[in-house]
Amino acid sequence: NAGVTQTPKFRILKIGQSMTLQCTQDMNHNYMYWYRQDPGMGLKLIYYSVGAGITDKGEVPNGYNVSRSTTEDFPLRLELAAPSQTSVYFCASSYGTGGEAFFGQGTRLTVV
Amino acid sequence: QQQVKQSPQSLIVQKGGIPIINCAYENTAFDYFPWYQQFPGKGPALLIAIRPDVSEKKEGRFTISFNKSAKQFSLHIMDSQPGDSATYFCAASNMDSNYQLIWGAGTKLIIKP
């Protein structure tokens, strides 16, 4: 059982470039989330989805976009990368509300 | 009102000691309080969780104590081991926020052999 798989694990972007962080889960979870983790700041929710075709903004959505065309996939798009987007990004999924969230291993992104 | 305040930021304990990590919240509507454990280079993983209808929950060496009136909850690790060295996050959520987790800032715990 793979759980939540994120790619790539590491990436260096130049300012102004764009990229997509991939996230796939094989647990048939309805809920999926994107977080960013900065040192000493905990996790901040970027976007989340409660099912295919439905997405909503979290606490820090600016500079990001998401789509959810299937239950399994929830890619995060960064347009016009900025140094402030240097962070570790985690994708997570859960079966429903109020339950355990399963996390991927993270993508460490550096914008220079 | 949506914040969860976690302390301490870091903690060093000798093997066998009982580290205690504390979290405080303001939103009385929160009704789910999980603790997640994160090892370096890995994503967080659920360790233990509690709902406000009980004051304590134990799972192995890990215990959550919950004080509803004080709006505080804490994680205790009994007989701590070097393998428990990790970053621990508390969180809270409720139905009103569609159970989006509100996270504490994390505690980096080091257990010395």
Coordinates of C-alpha atoms in Angstrom, one line a residue, chain B residues 5-59:
Chain B
K5 CA -0.5 27.7 20.9
Q6 CA 2.1 25.0 21.6
S7 CA 5.0 25.0 24.1
P8 CA 7.8 24.5 24.5
Q9 CA 9.4 25.0 21.1
S10 CA 12.1 22.5 22.0
L11 CA 12.7 20.0 24.8
I12 CA 15.6 17.8 25.8
V13 CA 15.0 14.9 28.2
Q14 CA 17.1 12.0 29.5
K15 CA 16.1 8.5 28.5
G16 CA 13.4 7.3 30.8
G17 CA 12.1 10.7 31.6
I18 CA 8.6 12.0 31.0
P19 CA 8.5 14.9 28.4
I20 CA 5.4 16.9 28.5
I21 CA 4.2 19.1 25.6
N22 CA 1.4 21.6 26.1
C23 CA -1.2 23.1 23.8
A24 CA -3.8 25.8 24.4
Y25 CA -6.7 26.9 22.3
E26 CA -9.3 29.6 22.3
N27 CA -12.1 28.3 20.1
T28 CA -14.5 26.3 22.4
A29 CA -16.1 24.8 19.3
F30 CA -13.0 22.6 18.7
D31 CA -14.0 19.0 19.2
Y32 CA -11.1 17.0 17.9
F33 CA -7.5 17.2 19.2
P34 CA -4.9 15.0 17.5
W35 CA -1.1 14.8 18.1
Y36 CA 1.1 14.1 15.2
Q37 CA 4.7 12.9 15.2
Q38 CA 7.2 13.8 12.5
F39 CA 10.6 12.3 12.0
P40 CA 13.2 14.2 9.9
G41 CA 12.5 13.9 6.2
K42 CA 9.1 12.4 6.7
G43 CA 5.6 13.7 6.8
P44 CA 3.7 13.9 10.1
A45 CA 1.9 10.8 11.2
L46 CA -1.0 10.5 13.6
L47 CA 0.1 9.5 17.1
I48 CA -2.9 9.8 19.3
A49 CA -6.1 11.9 19.3
I50 CA -8.8 12.8 21.9
R51 CA -12.3 14.3 21.8
P52 CA -13.5 16.6 24.6
D53 CA -15.9 14.0 26.2
V54 CA -12.9 12.4 28.0
S55 CA -10.1 13.9 30.1
E56 CA -7.4 11.4 29.3
K57 CA -6.5 8.9 26.7
K58 CA -3.6 6.4 26.7
E59 CA -2.1 4.5 23.9

